[in-house]
Tab-separated table of C-alpha atoms in Angstrom:
chain	number	residue	atom	x	y	z
A	30	MET	CA	-116.952	23.584	87.396
A	31	SER	CA	-117.222	21.328	84.356
A	32	ALA	CA	-115.042	18.243	84.096
A	33	THR	CA	-113.518	19.477	80.830
A	34	ALA	CA	-112.395	22.783	82.295
A	35	GLU	CA	-110.990	20.969	85.289
A	36	THR	CA	-109.027	18.398	83.317
A	37	ALA	CA	-107.673	20.922	80.787
A	38	GLU	CA	-105.987	23.001	83.490
A	39	VAL	CA	-102.318	23.623	82.703
A	40	ILE	CA	-99.803	23.951	85.522
A	41	ALA	CA	-97.038	26.290	84.386
A	42	SER	CA	-94.420	28.262	86.300
A	43	ALA	CA	-93.556	31.897	85.781
A	44	PRO	CA	-90.854	32.358	83.098
A	45	ASP	CA	-87.344	31.619	84.383
A	46	ALA	CA	-85.601	34.897	85.185
A	47	ALA	CA	-82.451	34.114	83.194
A	48	LEU	CA	-83.598	31.795	80.389
A	49	GLY	CA	-87.133	33.089	79.869
A	50	TYR	CA	-88.854	29.703	79.569
A	51	LYS	CA	-91.710	28.362	81.688
A	52	SER	CA	-91.612	24.963	83.391
A	53	PHE	CA	-94.625	22.639	83.365
A	54	THR	CA	-96.047	19.941	85.622
A	55	LEU	CA	-98.252	16.968	84.787
A	56	ARG	CA	-98.841	15.212	88.104
A	57	SER	CA	-95.520	13.486	88.937
A	58	PHE	CA	-93.835	14.573	85.667
A	59	GLN	CA	-92.018	17.891	85.403
A	60	PHE	CA	-90.746	19.540	82.233
A	61	ARG	CA	-88.193	22.348	81.879
A	62	ARG	CA	-85.892	23.517	79.120
A	63	ASP	CA	-82.595	25.388	79.046
A	64	GLU	CA	-80.465	26.585	76.139
A	65	TYR	CA	-79.790	23.092	74.757
A	66	PHE	CA	-81.989	20.524	76.449
A	67	ALA	CA	-85.441	19.490	77.545
A	68	HIS	CA	-85.327	17.982	81.030
A	69	ILE	CA	-88.009	15.574	82.217
A	70	SER	CA	-88.124	14.443	85.830
A	71	TRP	CA	-90.470	12.090	87.638
A	72	LEU	CA	-90.906	9.978	90.717
A	73	THR	CA	-90.255	6.283	90.153
A	74	ARG	CA	-92.825	3.685	91.102
A	75	ASP	CA	-91.182	3.349	94.522
A	76	GLY	CA	-91.027	7.115	95.020
A	77	ARG	CA	-87.435	7.983	94.083
A	78	PRO	CA	-86.646	11.007	91.901
A	79	LEU	CA	-85.297	10.288	88.405
A	80	SER	CA	-84.625	12.455	85.370
A	81	HIS	CA	-84.008	12.299	81.623
A	82	THR	CA	-82.491	14.759	79.144
A	83	ILE	CA	-83.338	15.171	75.430
A	84	ASP	CA	-81.791	17.574	72.906
A	85	VAL	CA	-84.368	20.367	72.756
A	86	GLY	CA	-84.526	20.398	68.929
A	87	ALA	CA	-85.285	16.676	68.914
A	88	PHE	CA	-87.752	17.100	71.772
A	89	LEU	CA	-89.682	19.883	70.018
A	90	ARG	CA	-89.803	17.965	66.709
A	91	ALA	CA	-91.268	14.970	68.540
A	92	LEU	CA	-93.674	17.111	70.545
A	93	MET	CA	-94.787	18.831	67.312
A	94	ARG	CA	-95.900	15.489	65.816
A	95	ASP	CA	-97.593	14.274	68.988
A	96	VAL	CA	-99.571	17.537	69.235
A	97	ALA	CA	-100.395	17.797	65.512
A	98	TRP	CA	-101.494	14.159	65.307
A	99	GLY	CA	-103.634	14.269	68.432
A	100	PHE	CA	-101.394	11.506	69.917
A	101	PHE	CA	-101.694	9.437	66.704
A	102	TYR	CA	-102.189	5.648	66.649
A	103	GLY	CA	-100.676	3.751	69.563
A	104	GLY	CA	-97.301	4.675	71.041
A	105	VAL	CA	-95.327	7.810	70.223
A	106	ASN	CA	-91.837	7.355	71.706
A	107	PHE	CA	-89.831	10.584	71.793
A	108	ASP	CA	-86.763	8.385	72.327
A	109	HIS	CA	-85.814	5.150	74.144
A	110	VAL	CA	-87.217	6.458	77.461
A	111	PHE	CA	-90.037	8.976	77.135
A	112	GLY	CA	-93.336	9.018	75.234
A	113	THR	CA	-97.116	8.695	75.060
A	114	THR	CA	-99.655	5.981	74.255
A	115	ASN	CA	-103.013	6.977	72.792
A	116	HIS	CA	-106.127	5.303	74.172
A	117	TYR	CA	-108.307	7.662	72.091
A	118	LYS	CA	-110.047	9.245	75.107
A	119	THR	CA	-107.139	9.152	77.499
A	120	VAL	CA	-103.377	9.178	77.002
A	121	ASP	CA	-100.582	7.432	78.912
A	122	LEU	CA	-97.481	9.481	79.623
A	123	TYR	CA	-94.493	7.316	80.466
A	124	ALA	CA	-90.780	7.320	81.209
A	125	GLY	CA	-88.886	4.039	81.036
A	126	THR	CA	-92.002	1.858	80.748
A	127	TYR	CA	-90.980	0.516	77.314
A	128	ASN	CA	-87.274	0.313	78.108
A	129	ALA	CA	-86.422	-3.219	79.244
A	130	THR	CA	-83.625	-2.140	81.605
A	131	MET	CA	-85.531	0.671	83.302
A	132	LYS	CA	-88.668	-1.414	83.563
A	133	ALA	CA	-86.779	-4.279	85.217
A	134	ALA	CA	-85.123	-1.836	87.628
A	135	GLY	CA	-88.508	-0.453	88.654
A	136	VAL	CA	-87.516	3.134	87.889
A	137	ASP	CA	-90.177	3.685	85.231
A	138	ARG	CA	-93.352	5.690	85.623
A	139	LEU	CA	-96.625	5.642	83.683
A	140	GLU	CA	-99.566	7.903	84.337
A	141	ASN	CA	-102.847	8.146	82.479
A	142	PHE	CA	-104.408	11.528	81.692
A	143	PRO	CA	-107.625	12.692	80.058
A	144	THR	CA	-106.667	13.628	76.485
A	145	ALA	CA	-107.759	17.260	76.943
A	146	GLN	CA	-105.454	17.749	79.911
A	147	ILE	CA	-102.274	16.378	78.353
A	148	ALA	CA	-103.076	18.037	75.005
A	149	ALA	CA	-103.461	21.464	76.616
A	150	THR	CA	-100.163	21.089	78.507
A	151	PHE	CA	-98.256	19.792	75.459
A	152	GLU	CA	-99.587	22.650	73.298
A	153	GLN	CA	-98.387	25.204	75.817
A	154	ILE	CA	-94.943	23.588	76.188
A	155	LEU	CA	-94.579	23.579	72.405
A	156	ASP	CA	-95.619	27.209	72.114
A	157	ASP	CA	-93.487	28.478	75.001
A	158	TRP	CA	-90.348	26.552	74.052
A	159	THR	CA	-90.427	27.138	70.262
A	160	ASN	CA	-88.564	30.343	69.442
A	161	GLU	CA	-89.090	32.667	66.515
A	162	GLY	CA	-87.262	31.244	63.497
A	163	PHE	CA	-87.460	27.574	64.528
A	164	ASP	CA	-90.038	25.420	62.737
A	165	PRO	CA	-90.213	21.988	64.413
A	166	PHE	CA	-92.192	20.632	61.419
A	167	ALA	CA	-89.339	21.386	58.974
A	168	ALA	CA	-86.165	19.465	58.149
A	169	PRO	CA	-82.992	20.778	59.856
A	170	GLN	CA	-81.629	22.363	56.653
A	171	GLU	CA	-84.837	24.322	56.164
A	172	THR	CA	-85.142	26.113	59.468
A	173	GLY	CA	-83.271	28.005	62.154
A	174	SER	CA	-81.991	26.884	65.520
A	175	ALA	CA	-83.966	25.555	68.460
A	176	TYR	CA	-81.199	26.536	70.889
A	177	GLY	CA	-80.606	29.492	73.155
A	178	ARG	CA	-82.695	31.645	75.433
A	179	LYS	CA	-86.323	32.548	74.941
A	180	ASN	CA	-86.679	34.584	71.755
A	181	GLY	CA	-90.254	35.180	70.625
A	182	ASN	CA	-92.651	32.493	69.346
A	183	ASN	CA	-93.488	30.712	66.111
A	184	THR	CA	-97.156	30.057	66.814
A	185	ALA	CA	-98.269	30.077	63.154
A	186	LYS	CA	-95.875	27.230	62.280
A	187	ILE	CA	-96.851	25.042	65.226
A	188	THR	CA	-100.619	25.363	64.807
A	189	ARG	CA	-100.967	24.241	61.170
A	190	ALA	CA	-104.206	22.311	60.695
A	191	ARG	CA	-103.792	18.622	59.806
A	192	GLU	CA	-104.823	18.121	56.180
A	193	LEU	CA	-107.448	15.397	55.901
A	194	ALA	CA	-109.394	14.675	52.725
A	195	VAL	CA	-112.876	13.235	53.301
A	196	ARG	CA	-113.077	11.409	49.950
A	197	CYS	CA	-110.272	12.626	47.683
A	198	VAL	CA	-107.972	15.639	47.398
A	199	GLY	CA	-109.098	18.193	44.822
A	200	MET	CA	-112.782	17.242	44.702
A	201	LYS	CA	-115.383	19.946	45.020
A	202	GLY	CA	-115.857	20.735	48.712
A	203	ASP	CA	-112.915	18.525	49.780
A	204	LEU	CA	-109.274	19.263	50.655
A	205	PRO	CA	-107.995	21.633	47.919
A	206	LEU	CA	-104.947	21.131	45.717
A	207	ARG	CA	-101.738	22.891	46.776
A	208	THR	CA	-100.619	25.889	44.727
A	209	ASP	CA	-98.181	28.790	44.952
A	210	ALA	CA	-101.161	31.067	45.570
A	211	ARG	CA	-102.190	28.969	48.573
A	212	GLY	CA	-98.741	29.340	50.082
A	213	ALA	CA	-97.546	25.899	49.009
A	214	PRO	CA	-94.636	26.274	46.563
A	215	VAL	CA	-92.668	23.260	45.324
A	216	ASN	CA	-90.019	22.160	47.844
A	217	ARG	CA	-86.404	22.697	46.733
A	218	ALA	CA	-85.722	18.955	46.812
A	219	PHE	CA	-88.679	18.233	44.485
A	220	SER	CA	-87.982	20.967	41.907
A	221	ASP	CA	-87.690	18.267	39.194
A	222	VAL	CA	-91.128	16.714	39.914
A	223	PRO	CA	-93.565	17.324	36.991
A	224	GLN	CA	-96.434	19.603	37.965
A	225	ASP	CA	-98.835	18.906	35.072
A	226	GLU	CA	-102.337	17.810	36.086
A	227	PRO	CA	-104.050	14.763	34.524
A	228	GLU	CA	-106.150	15.253	31.396
A	229	LEU	CA	-109.840	15.190	32.308
A	230	HIS	CA	-112.504	14.753	29.633
A	231	PRO	CA	-115.837	14.677	31.485
A	232	GLU	CA	-119.128	14.541	29.610
A	233	PRO	CA	-121.503	17.387	30.498
A	234	GLY	CA	-122.932	16.846	33.983
A	235	TYR	CA	-120.083	14.597	35.171
A	236	GLU	CA	-117.466	17.288	35.861
A	237	ASP	CA	-117.390	16.484	39.596
A	238	GLU	CA	-117.193	12.697	39.239
A	239	VAL	CA	-114.532	12.348	36.574
A	240	HIS	CA	-111.734	13.242	38.948
A	241	ALA	CA	-107.981	12.815	39.046
A	242	PHE	CA	-105.100	14.896	40.363
A	243	ASN	CA	-101.316	14.966	40.393
A	244	LEU	CA	-100.492	13.214	43.681
A	245	PHE	CA	-96.709	13.582	43.255
A	246	GLY	CA	-97.191	17.269	42.447
A	247	PHE	CA	-99.374	17.656	45.547
A	248	LEU	CA	-96.705	15.996	47.702
A	249	SER	CA	-93.870	18.012	46.163
A	250	ARG	CA	-95.627	21.058	47.642
A	251	SER	CA	-95.885	19.724	51.184
A	252	GLN	CA	-94.604	22.380	53.575
A	253	VAL	CA	-93.832	19.933	56.395
A	254	THR	CA	-91.920	16.693	56.932
A	255	TRP	CA	-93.084	13.411	58.495
A	256	ASN	CA	-96.763	14.289	58.665
A	257	PRO	CA	-99.143	11.673	57.208
A	258	SER	CA	-102.159	13.447	55.697
A	259	PHE	CA	-105.238	11.839	54.110
A	260	THR	CA	-105.466	12.072	50.311
A	261	SER	CA	-108.028	9.348	49.509
A	262	VAL	CA	-110.444	7.320	51.584
A	263	VAL	CA	-112.137	3.928	51.033
A	264	LYS	CA	-114.253	3.173	54.118
A	265	HIS	CA	-111.552	3.002	56.876
A	266	SER	CA	-108.664	2.595	54.406
A	267	PHE	CA	-106.730	5.858	54.584
A	268	MET	CA	-103.983	6.804	52.140
A	269	CYS	CA	-101.720	9.057	54.203
A	270	PRO	CA	-98.781	10.087	52.017
A	271	THR	CA	-96.161	12.424	53.390
A	272	THR	CA	-92.775	13.871	52.468
A	273	GLU	CA	-89.821	12.752	54.537
A	274	GLU	CA	-86.419	14.330	55.154
A	275	HIS	CA	-83.842	13.729	57.890
A	276	MET	CA	-85.248	11.526	60.718
A	277	LEU	CA	-88.746	10.654	61.786
A	278	PRO	CA	-88.684	12.655	65.034
A	279	ILE	CA	-90.462	9.917	66.963
A	280	ILE	CA	-90.220	6.135	67.229
A	281	HIS	CA	-93.715	4.977	66.363
A	282	ALA	CA	-95.158	1.925	68.125
A	283	ASN	CA	-98.463	1.459	66.350
A	284	ASP	CA	-101.296	-0.479	67.977
A	285	ARG	CA	-102.121	-2.035	64.577
A	286	VAL	CA	-100.366	-3.146	61.402
A	287	GLU	CA	-99.515	-0.328	59.031
A	288	TRP	CA	-97.899	-0.425	55.602
A	289	PHE	CA	-95.265	1.729	53.942
A	290	PHE	CA	-95.055	2.201	50.182
A	291	GLN	CA	-91.950	4.092	49.124
A	292	MET	CA	-92.964	6.192	46.108
A	293	THR	CA	-89.662	7.987	45.424
A	294	ASP	CA	-86.065	7.971	46.650
A	295	GLU	CA	-85.117	6.018	49.759
A	296	ILE	CA	-85.785	5.571	53.488
A	297	HIS	CA	-84.046	3.287	55.986
A	298	TRP	CA	-86.128	2.077	58.926
A	299	ASP	CA	-84.957	0.881	62.311
A	300	CYS	CA	-87.437	-1.652	63.708
A	301	ALA	CA	-87.359	-2.738	67.342
A	302	ASP	CA	-89.543	-4.604	69.804
A	303	LYS	CA	-92.160	-2.134	70.939
A	304	ASN	CA	-92.178	-3.229	74.578
A	305	SER	CA	-88.461	-3.643	75.257
A	306	GLY	CA	-86.720	-1.617	72.542
A	307	LYS	CA	-84.680	-4.655	71.415
A	308	PRO	CA	-83.513	-4.184	67.767
A	309	LEU	CA	-85.306	-6.533	65.318
A	310	ALA	CA	-84.566	-5.437	61.746
A	311	ARG	CA	-83.496	-2.710	59.358
A	312	VAL	CA	-85.841	-2.192	56.418
A	313	ILE	CA	-84.240	-0.498	53.398
A	314	MET	CA	-86.902	0.899	51.084
A	315	LYS	CA	-86.378	2.268	47.576
A	316	ALA	CA	-88.834	3.598	44.991
A	317	GLY	CA	-91.578	0.990	44.467
A	318	ASP	CA	-90.851	-0.998	47.637
A	319	MET	CA	-93.677	-2.051	49.954
A	320	ALA	CA	-93.312	-3.292	53.548
A	321	ALA	CA	-95.562	-3.941	56.508
A	322	MET	CA	-94.726	-2.763	59.973
A	323	PRO	CA	-95.974	-5.583	62.242
A	324	ALA	CA	-98.011	-4.421	65.236
A	325	TYR	CA	-95.343	-5.729	67.641
A	326	CYS	CA	-92.624	-3.373	66.408
A	327	ARG	CA	-91.661	0.260	66.849
A	328	HIS	CA	-90.022	2.010	63.939
A	329	GLN	CA	-88.040	5.128	63.074
A	330	GLY	CA	-87.140	6.195	59.526
A	331	TYR	CA	-84.123	7.986	58.053
A	332	SER	CA	-84.512	9.797	54.727
A	333	PRO	CA	-81.289	11.319	53.301
A	334	LYS	CA	-83.152	13.226	50.558
A	335	ARG	CA	-86.714	14.482	50.864
A	336	SER	CA	-88.741	11.515	49.659
A	337	MET	CA	-92.373	10.589	49.044
A	338	LEU	CA	-93.757	7.899	51.327
A	339	LEU	CA	-97.267	6.492	51.298
A	340	VAL	CA	-98.277	5.530	54.826
A	341	TRP	CA	-101.308	3.265	54.558
A	342	GLU	CA	-103.513	3.006	57.633
A	343	ASN	CA	-106.584	1.026	58.572
A	344	GLY	CA	-108.373	3.563	60.752
A	345	SER	CA	-111.102	1.223	61.977
A	346	PRO	CA	-111.853	2.242	65.572
A	347	ASN	CA	-112.352	-1.429	66.554
A	348	LEU	CA	-108.982	-2.626	65.297
A	349	VAL	CA	-106.939	-1.865	68.392
A	350	TYR	CA	-109.327	-3.848	70.575
A	351	GLU	CA	-109.404	-6.752	68.098
A	352	ILE	CA	-105.592	-6.932	68.296
A	353	GLN	CA	-105.627	-6.742	72.094
A	354	LYS	CA	-108.162	-9.576	72.253
A	355	GLY	CA	-106.179	-11.612	69.756
A	356	ASP	CA	-108.947	-11.448	67.139
A	357	SER	CA	-106.705	-9.600	64.721
A	358	PRO	CA	-103.104	-10.619	64.080
A	359	GLU	CA	-100.021	-8.509	64.705
A	360	ILE	CA	-98.587	-9.838	61.462
A	361	PRO	CA	-100.341	-8.738	58.255
A	362	VAL	CA	-100.054	-11.950	56.221
A	363	VAL	CA	-98.786	-15.477	56.794
A	364	PHE	CA	-97.185	-17.338	53.916
B	18	MET	CA	-74.729	31.449	46.452
B	19	THR	CA	-74.912	28.095	44.751
B	20	THR	CA	-78.133	26.281	44.072
B	21	THR	CA	-78.183	22.646	45.048
B	22	ASN	CA	-79.699	20.444	42.395
B	23	TYR	CA	-81.706	17.526	43.660
B	24	LYS	CA	-82.685	14.557	41.539
B	25	THR	CA	-85.840	12.754	42.610
B	26	LYS	CA	-85.462	9.022	42.070
B	27	PHE	CA	-88.504	7.262	40.617
B	28	GLY	CA	-88.745	3.597	39.699
B	29	SER	CA	-90.138	2.108	36.501
B	30	LEU	CA	-90.785	-1.276	34.903
B	31	GLN	CA	-87.544	-0.884	32.956
B	32	SER	CA	-85.456	0.423	35.813
B	33	PHE	CA	-85.962	-0.268	39.471
B	34	GLU	CA	-83.760	-1.131	42.392
B	35	LYS	CA	-85.141	-3.144	45.300
B	36	GLY	CA	-84.206	-2.523	48.894
B	37	GLY	CA	-84.830	-5.258	51.414
B	38	VAL	CA	-85.112	-6.318	55.028
B	39	GLN	CA	-81.819	-6.674	56.892
B	40	VAL	CA	-82.747	-9.008	59.719
B	41	ILE	CA	-81.263	-8.589	63.192
B	42	ASP	CA	-83.547	-10.920	65.170
B	43	ASP	CA	-86.912	-11.482	63.509
B	44	ASN	CA	-88.766	-13.418	60.800
B	45	VAL	CA	-88.269	-11.575	57.520
B	46	LYS	CA	-91.680	-12.742	56.258
B	47	ASN	CA	-93.422	-10.623	58.897
B	48	TYR	CA	-92.514	-7.510	56.896
B	49	ALA	CA	-94.111	-8.835	53.629
B	50	PHE	CA	-91.490	-6.945	51.646
B	51	SER	CA	-92.087	-6.582	47.890
B	52	ASN	CA	-91.637	-4.087	45.048
B	53	CYS	CA	-94.440	-2.958	42.735
B	54	PHE	CA	-92.264	-2.894	39.593
B	55	ASP	CA	-90.964	-6.377	40.359
B	56	VAL	CA	-94.558	-7.609	40.871
B	57	ALA	CA	-95.801	-5.941	37.686
B	58	SER	CA	-92.871	-7.259	35.648
B	59	LYS	CA	-93.994	-10.821	36.506
B	60	SER	CA	-97.751	-10.283	36.166
B	61	ARG	CA	-100.108	-10.819	33.272
B	62	PRO	CA	-102.021	-7.739	32.094
B	63	TYR	CA	-104.655	-6.604	34.581
B	64	GLU	CA	-103.981	-9.235	37.236
B	65	LYS	CA	-104.897	-7.573	40.545
B	66	VAL	CA	-101.999	-8.695	42.733
B	67	VAL	CA	-102.407	-7.855	46.422
B	68	PHE	CA	-99.186	-6.407	47.835
B	69	GLY	CA	-100.684	-4.755	50.906
B	70	LYS	CA	-103.462	-6.167	53.094
B	71	ASN	CA	-105.004	-4.881	56.299
B	72	GLN	CA	-108.083	-6.908	57.235
B	73	ILE	CA	-110.690	-6.230	54.491
B	74	TYR	CA	-108.580	-3.558	52.796
B	75	VAL	CA	-105.934	-4.086	50.120
B	76	LEU	CA	-103.510	-2.284	47.889
B	77	GLU	CA	-103.059	-4.052	44.562
B	78	VAL	CA	-100.397	-3.836	41.865
B	79	ILE	CA	-101.806	-3.977	38.355
B	80	ARG	CA	-99.778	-4.320	35.196
B	81	ALA	CA	-101.756	-2.147	32.770
B	82	GLU	CA	-101.177	-3.256	29.203
B	83	GLY	CA	-103.712	-3.078	26.397
B	84	THR	CA	-107.410	-2.806	27.266
B	85	SER	CA	-108.788	-4.140	30.552
B	86	PRO	CA	-112.201	-5.676	31.169
B	87	TRP	CA	-114.916	-3.375	32.510
B	88	TYR	CA	-115.052	-3.381	36.312
B	89	THR	CA	-117.522	-2.033	38.835
B	90	CYS	CA	-117.642	-1.818	42.622
B	91	ALA	CA	-120.128	-1.006	45.395
B	92	HIS	CA	-117.667	1.418	47.024
B	93	ASP	CA	-115.215	4.047	45.820
B	94	GLU	CA	-111.814	2.897	44.642
B	95	PHE	CA	-108.709	4.813	43.595
B	96	ALA	CA	-105.897	4.070	41.178
B	97	PHE	CA	-102.605	5.831	40.576
B	98	SER	CA	-99.793	5.364	38.129
B	99	MET	CA	-96.301	4.530	39.334
B	100	ASP	CA	-95.084	4.235	35.741
B	101	GLY	CA	-96.581	4.973	32.358
B	102	GLU	CA	-99.700	6.485	30.863
B	103	ILE	CA	-103.169	4.997	31.342
B	104	ASP	CA	-106.532	6.136	30.033
B	105	ILE	CA	-109.517	5.431	32.279
B	106	HIS	CA	-113.025	5.390	30.776
B	107	LEU	CA	-116.087	5.741	32.986
B	108	ILE	CA	-119.738	4.785	32.411
B	109	LYS	CA	-122.599	5.580	34.799
B	110	LEU	CA	-123.958	2.044	34.998
B	111	ASP	CA	-127.658	1.310	34.700
B	112	ALA	CA	-128.902	0.141	38.082
B	113	ALA	CA	-129.418	-3.414	36.770
B	114	GLN	CA	-125.669	-3.842	36.215
B	115	THR	CA	-124.398	-2.382	39.492
B	116	VAL	CA	-123.448	-4.548	42.480
B	117	ARG	CA	-126.737	-5.357	44.198
B	118	ASP	CA	-125.298	-5.739	47.693
B	119	ALA	CA	-124.137	-2.263	48.752
B	120	GLU	CA	-121.942	-3.854	51.466
B	121	ARG	CA	-120.059	-6.098	49.067
B	122	ASN	CA	-116.315	-5.459	49.036
B	123	GLY	CA	-113.941	-5.277	46.098
B	124	ALA	CA	-114.221	-4.858	42.356
B	125	VAL	CA	-116.181	-7.263	40.133
B	126	LEU	CA	-116.401	-7.687	36.387
B	127	VAL	CA	-119.340	-6.056	34.647
B	128	GLU	CA	-121.490	-8.812	33.145
B	129	GLY	CA	-121.711	-8.282	29.407
B	130	GLU	CA	-121.275	-4.899	27.800
B	131	PRO	CA	-121.696	-1.992	30.213
B	132	ARG	CA	-124.956	-0.117	29.705
B	133	GLY	CA	-125.406	3.468	30.781
B	134	GLN	CA	-124.317	7.017	30.088
B	135	LYS	CA	-120.726	7.789	29.207
B	136	MET	CA	-119.246	9.917	31.986
B	137	GLY	CA	-116.013	10.698	30.187
B	138	TRP	CA	-112.406	9.658	30.450
B	139	MET	CA	-109.104	10.622	32.079
B	140	ARG	CA	-105.481	10.258	31.065
B	141	ILE	CA	-103.143	9.740	33.999
B	142	LYS	CA	-99.361	9.656	33.967
B	143	ARG	CA	-96.785	8.721	36.604
B	144	GLY	CA	-97.786	10.182	39.963
B	145	HIS	CA	-101.376	10.937	38.957
B	146	GLN	CA	-104.238	9.506	40.994
B	147	ALA	CA	-107.782	8.916	39.711
B	148	MET	CA	-111.033	8.243	41.500
B	149	LEU	CA	-113.098	5.237	40.419
B	150	PRO	CA	-116.474	6.282	41.840
B	151	LYS	CA	-118.743	3.610	43.284
B	152	SER	CA	-121.368	2.053	41.017
B	153	THR	CA	-119.706	3.184	37.819
B	154	ALA	CA	-118.094	0.952	35.236
B	155	TYR	CA	-114.438	1.659	34.520
B	156	GLN	CA	-111.942	0.391	31.993
B	157	PHE	CA	-108.174	0.906	31.774
B	158	ARG	CA	-106.389	1.333	28.454
B	159	ALA	CA	-102.599	1.470	28.170
B	160	VAL	CA	-100.738	1.529	24.867
B	161	LYS	CA	-97.448	0.620	26.563
B	162	PRO	CA	-97.050	-1.461	29.757
B	163	ALA	CA	-97.710	0.664	32.828
B	164	VAL	CA	-97.944	0.112	36.598
B	165	LEU	CA	-101.093	0.973	38.545
B	166	ILE	CA	-101.616	0.867	42.296
B	167	GLN	CA	-105.247	0.357	43.311
B	168	GLN	CA	-106.726	1.244	46.711
B	169	THR	CA	-109.744	-0.987	47.307
B	170	CYS	CA	-111.124	-3.832	49.423
B	171	MET	CA	-110.268	-7.491	48.971
B	172	GLY	CA	-112.630	-8.885	46.334
B	173	GLU	CA	-113.186	-11.880	44.129
B	174	LEU	CA	-110.650	-10.612	41.570
B	175	SER	CA	-107.878	-9.971	44.105
B	176	ILE	CA	-104.950	-12.361	43.749
B	177	GLU	CA	-102.724	-13.264	46.710
B	178	ARG	CA	-99.364	-14.832	45.933
B	179	TRP	CA	-97.214	-13.657	48.815
B	180	PRO	CA	-94.535	-16.397	48.499
B	181	ASP	CA	-93.908	-15.312	44.902
B	182	ILE	CA	-93.644	-11.589	45.548
B	183	CYS	CA	-92.145	-11.252	49.045
B	184	GLN	CA	-88.644	-11.514	50.419
B	185	SER	CA	-88.466	-14.800	52.372
B	186	VAL	CA	-84.831	-15.073	53.439
């Protein structure tokens, strides 16, 4: 048996007779859902049973991001107790590890899994627990309910491919522009965003190099919320704009500095210490505002109206290790 | 059924509202909080003011007003308008005028008049993003003051003045 096949094995129960949902096991962690909640249980470090409950809509929205992002950069906290940390070949699954009270009480648990194993289990939980009519990538006003007993699936909405430009959106052979015909109409909350494309006047032979596109128009047609996607790339500098509405479904504890540039409307961020959860700051961002998220903080954003946010990432694969060794600062600039 | 009308709020040089960091228990400077319209309103034309920095990479705010110098760069760069209309002219530079070191980061000024074939030009408005392909010469032209954001690497023309642009208390 190959190692990959072995590690990607998913341990699932038969569907519950009354509710219709499967339960899942990842070593000492167990996952089950009922009509309203996701329930996570584990054995503490000293072997006692402990459990945690999350609203199932919130749980599925968080799980959707963690799955779609391939565990993203650094820590993806579903809430103040449960989450994952990406080590890029393996993933930590934890409960209470980054909660100062639970950690001090010794009731936390952290286990490390090969990425393929945890990814396969998370994908199956997401698919089994997402009913027909609920899109965990959408804002609450745009989709149906996550609650109730098992009622079909919504596989198409939970398996959207992440949109990553190699050089720039709209270039020949790169990520295409969004159009009605491609199934990407303008979102209701961006109906006033101009859709005209830039004027291009290439000389003969330079049609592919004289390139510009309507970034705001492209974003106004995003079909999902809180999903950074690459639009332009300079070496490891990735522009990852996204459209935001309601709450970021996770509390992100990046393993590197990232920057937010608010391009329209307004988002309020809660920033807290990434190890303990202690509140540090609120960052209120309006159109044109720029702020760094230091590598020591975890953050969660609130966007009352669908807004355009540029998430700017340095995707250098060495960066996380430079920060861990102290070669790269947790604070972007000192002045 | 009623239709809800949404109004998307953009900023501009003439009209912008800054948010800010509300500190609970931290150093406000660690968030390097600034606003591109505020930066551009205090900049001279075509100053490349760094307002985002992550190791070798930067995002710069540029007040586009009148005609810029000709720039070139060893790597791709991108620019988008947050306010106003900007024309961008491109020339395929003769090899002699390109940056000799392919690893060199950031934009530089073209020495003398750019020589090479005209590639064409683009007119971008608010929300439009343009590619500035590597090893070409590019020039910005703006009849009225406009605000550009440039995605590039830190270079010899990049200006850092964090104490002047960032919230400090």
